[in-house]
Amino acid sequence: MEYHHLSENFTTNYEFDAINFAKKEYSVPTTASTVNNLLCVTFLRASIHPSINLFSNVFLMNGSCSWAIIIYDGDSKSVRYICNNPQIKKVSIHCGRAPDSINNKTVIVPVRKRSKGKSEKEIYVNITQKLSIPKTVLYRELLPHLKKFQYVFLMDEDISLV
């Protein structure tokens, strides 16, 4: 595998340069017909803002990469909305909820609040919160697909290429 230095002949807009670099590298034919050049991966919560970023990123890449979409939180309706989207279905090799994220544990966190009204006093409210899932656990979803690609571009849900 050949290594490239992103600093060569690039402008100061590193994100734009990385996108163009990825598009250029993806279009270069490989020696093995079963190997693709670029896999774009996003880890996201199935909700409106991360979905908008994902759809924008897929549109911007314009088929320059195959996509693996690993969803770590959200209801099944939202997951179906993302994964059954025609734009996503056309370019994705994997789209779905990570199995490790389906029944993840919750904890009860006491939060101090002030009551409103004439007699202000501090009260404690218990909030149920899901435990976070380390990215290293989510990476396991990628393992079956990695051997088919030369490069992998990992993005969190808040990354916008636009």
CSV table of C-alpha atoms in Angstrom, one decimal:
chain,number,residue,atom,x,y,z
A,1,MET,CA,0.0,0.0,0.0
A,2,GLU,CA,1.3,3.4,-0.9
A,3,TYR,CA,1.3,6.2,1.7
A,4,HIS,CA,0.6,9.8,0.8
A,5,HIS,CA,1.4,13.0,2.6
A,6,LEU,CA,-1.6,15.3,2.8
A,7,SER,CA,0.7,18.3,3.2
A,8,GLU,CA,2.0,18.1,-0.4
A,9,ASN,CA,0.4,20.7,-2.7
A,10,PHE,CA,-2.5,21.4,-0.5
A,11,THR,CA,-4.2,24.7,0.6
A,12,THR,CA,-4.9,25.8,4.1
A,13,ASN,CA,-8.5,24.3,3.9
A,14,TYR,CA,-7.5,20.9,5.1
A,15,GLU,CA,-11.0,19.4,5.2
A,16,PHE,CA,-11.6,20.4,1.6
A,17,ASP,CA,-8.2,19.0,0.6
A,18,ALA,CA,-8.9,15.7,2.4
A,19,ILE,CA,-12.2,15.4,0.6
A,20,ASN,CA,-10.7,16.0,-2.8
A,21,PHE,CA,-7.8,13.7,-2.0
A,22,ALA,CA,-10.3,11.0,-1.1
A,23,LYS,CA,-12.2,11.5,-4.3
A,24,LYS,CA,-9.0,11.3,-6.4
A,25,GLU,CA,-7.7,8.2,-4.6
A,26,TYR,CA,-11.1,6.5,-5.0
A,27,SER,CA,-11.0,6.9,-8.8
A,28,VAL,CA,-7.6,5.3,-9.2
A,29,PRO,CA,-8.0,1.7,-10.3
A,30,THR,CA,-6.6,-1.0,-8.0
A,31,THR,CA,-4.7,-4.0,-9.0
A,32,ALA,CA,-7.1,-6.4,-7.4
A,33,SER,CA,-10.7,-6.2,-8.8
A,34,THR,CA,-12.2,-7.1,-5.4
A,35,VAL,CA,-10.6,-4.1,-3.6
A,36,ASN,CA,-12.2,-0.7,-3.5
A,37,ASN,CA,-10.3,2.4,-2.6
A,38,LEU,CA,-12.3,4.3,0.0
A,39,LEU,CA,-14.8,3.4,2.7
A,40,CYS,CA,-16.5,6.4,4.4
A,41,VAL,CA,-17.7,5.5,7.9
A,42,THR,CA,-20.0,7.5,10.1
A,43,PHE,CA,-21.1,6.8,13.7
A,44,LEU,CA,-24.3,8.5,14.5
A,45,ARG,CA,-27.4,8.8,16.6
A,46,ALA,CA,-30.6,8.3,14.6
A,47,SER,CA,-32.0,11.8,15.0
A,48,ILE,CA,-32.6,14.9,12.8
A,49,HIS,CA,-29.3,16.8,13.0
A,50,PRO,CA,-27.0,13.9,12.6
A,51,SER,CA,-29.2,12.6,9.7
A,52,ILE,CA,-29.0,15.9,7.9
A,53,ASN,CA,-25.2,15.9,8.2
A,54,LEU,CA,-25.1,12.3,6.9
A,55,PHE,CA,-27.3,13.0,3.9
A,56,SER,CA,-25.3,16.2,3.1
A,57,ASN,CA,-22.0,14.2,3.3
A,58,VAL,CA,-23.3,11.4,1.1
A,59,PHE,CA,-24.5,13.9,-1.5
A,60,LEU,CA,-21.2,15.8,-1.4
A,61,MET,CA,-19.1,12.7,-1.9
A,62,ASN,CA,-21.3,11.9,-4.9
A,63,GLY,CA,-20.4,8.2,-5.1
A,64,SER,CA,-16.7,8.8,-4.5
A,65,CYS,CA,-16.8,6.3,-1.6
A,66,SER,CA,-18.8,3.4,-0.3
A,67,TRP,CA,-20.5,4.1,3.1
A,68,ALA,CA,-20.8,2.2,6.3
A,69,ILE,CA,-23.3,3.8,8.6
A,70,ILE,CA,-23.2,2.6,12.2
A,71,ILE,CA,-26.0,3.8,14.4
A,72,TYR,CA,-25.5,3.7,18.2
A,73,ASP,CA,-28.7,5.3,19.4
A,74,GLY,CA,-32.2,6.0,18.2
A,75,ASP,CA,-35.6,4.3,17.7
A,76,SER,CA,-36.2,1.7,15.0
A,77,LYS,CA,-38.4,4.1,13.0
A,78,SER,CA,-35.5,6.6,12.7
A,79,VAL,CA,-33.0,3.8,11.9
A,80,ARG,CA,-35.3,2.6,9.0
A,81,TYR,CA,-35.7,6.2,7.8
A,82,ILE,CA,-32.0,6.5,7.4
A,83,CYS,CA,-31.1,3.1,6.1
A,84,ASN,CA,-34.1,2.9,3.7
A,85,ASN,CA,-33.4,6.3,2.1
A,86,PRO,CA,-32.7,5.7,-1.6
A,87,GLN,CA,-29.7,7.9,-1.6
A,88,ILE,CA,-28.2,5.9,1.3
A,89,LYS,CA,-29.2,2.5,-0.1
A,90,LYS,CA,-27.4,3.2,-3.3
A,91,VAL,CA,-24.0,3.8,-1.7
A,92,SER,CA,-24.0,1.9,1.6
A,93,ILE,CA,-22.4,-1.5,2.2
A,94,HIS,CA,-23.6,-1.4,5.8
A,95,CYS,CA,-26.3,0.6,7.5
A,96,GLY,CA,-27.9,-0.3,10.8
A,97,ARG,CA,-28.0,-0.2,14.6
A,98,ALA,CA,-24.9,-1.7,16.3
A,99,PRO,CA,-26.0,-4.8,18.2
A,100,ASP,CA,-24.0,-3.7,21.3
A,101,SER,CA,-26.1,-0.5,21.4
A,102,ILE,CA,-29.5,-2.0,21.4
A,103,ASN,CA,-29.8,-3.0,25.1
A,104,ASN,CA,-27.2,-0.9,26.6
A,105,LYS,CA,-27.5,-0.2,30.3
A,106,THR,CA,-28.9,2.9,31.9
A,107,VAL,CA,-27.9,4.7,35.1
A,108,ILE,CA,-29.9,7.0,37.4
A,109,VAL,CA,-28.1,10.4,37.8
A,110,PRO,CA,-29.3,12.7,40.6
A,111,VAL,CA,-29.4,16.4,39.4
A,112,ARG,CA,-29.8,19.4,41.6
A,113,LYS,CA,-32.4,21.9,40.5
A,114,ARG,CA,-34.0,25.0,42.1
A,115,SER,CA,-37.7,25.0,42.5
A,116,LYS,CA,-39.6,28.0,41.1
A,117,GLY,CA,-42.0,30.1,43.0
A,118,LYS,CA,-42.1,32.2,46.2
A,119,SER,CA,-40.1,29.7,48.3
A,120,GLU,CA,-37.1,28.8,46.2
A,121,LYS,CA,-35.4,25.7,47.4
A,122,GLU,CA,-33.0,23.1,46.0
A,123,ILE,CA,-34.5,19.8,45.0
A,124,TYR,CA,-33.0,16.7,43.5
A,125,VAL,CA,-34.4,15.0,40.4
A,126,ASN,CA,-33.3,11.6,39.1
A,127,ILE,CA,-32.6,11.5,35.4
A,128,THR,CA,-32.2,8.2,33.6
A,129,GLN,CA,-29.3,8.2,31.2
A,130,LYS,CA,-27.9,5.6,28.8
A,131,LEU,CA,-24.3,4.6,29.3
A,132,SER,CA,-22.1,5.7,26.3
A,133,ILE,CA,-20.7,3.0,24.0
A,134,PRO,CA,-16.9,3.3,23.3
A,135,LYS,CA,-16.0,3.7,19.6
A,136,THR,CA,-13.7,0.7,19.9
A,137,VAL,CA,-16.9,-1.4,20.5
A,138,LEU,CA,-18.5,0.1,17.4
A,139,TYR,CA,-15.4,-0.5,15.3
A,140,ARG,CA,-16.3,-4.2,15.4
A,141,GLU,CA,-19.1,-3.6,13.0
A,142,LEU,CA,-16.5,-2.6,10.4
A,143,LEU,CA,-14.2,-5.6,10.6
A,144,PRO,CA,-16.0,-7.8,8.0
A,145,HIS,CA,-15.8,-4.9,5.4
A,146,LEU,CA,-12.3,-3.6,5.9
A,147,LYS,CA,-10.5,-6.1,3.8
A,148,LYS,CA,-12.4,-4.8,0.7
A,149,PHE,CA,-11.0,-1.3,1.0
A,150,GLN,CA,-7.6,0.4,0.8
A,151,TYR,CA,-8.6,3.5,2.8
A,152,VAL,CA,-11.1,4.2,5.5
A,153,PHE,CA,-12.4,7.7,6.4
A,154,LEU,CA,-13.9,7.7,9.9
A,155,MET,CA,-16.4,10.5,10.9
A,156,ASP,CA,-18.4,11.3,13.9
A,157,GLU,CA,-22.0,12.4,13.5
A,158,ASP,CA,-21.1,16.1,13.9
A,159,ILE,CA,-18.6,16.1,11.0
A,160,SER,CA,-20.0,18.0,8.0
A,161,LEU,CA,-18.0,17.9,4.8
A,162,VAL,CA,-20.1,20.8,3.3
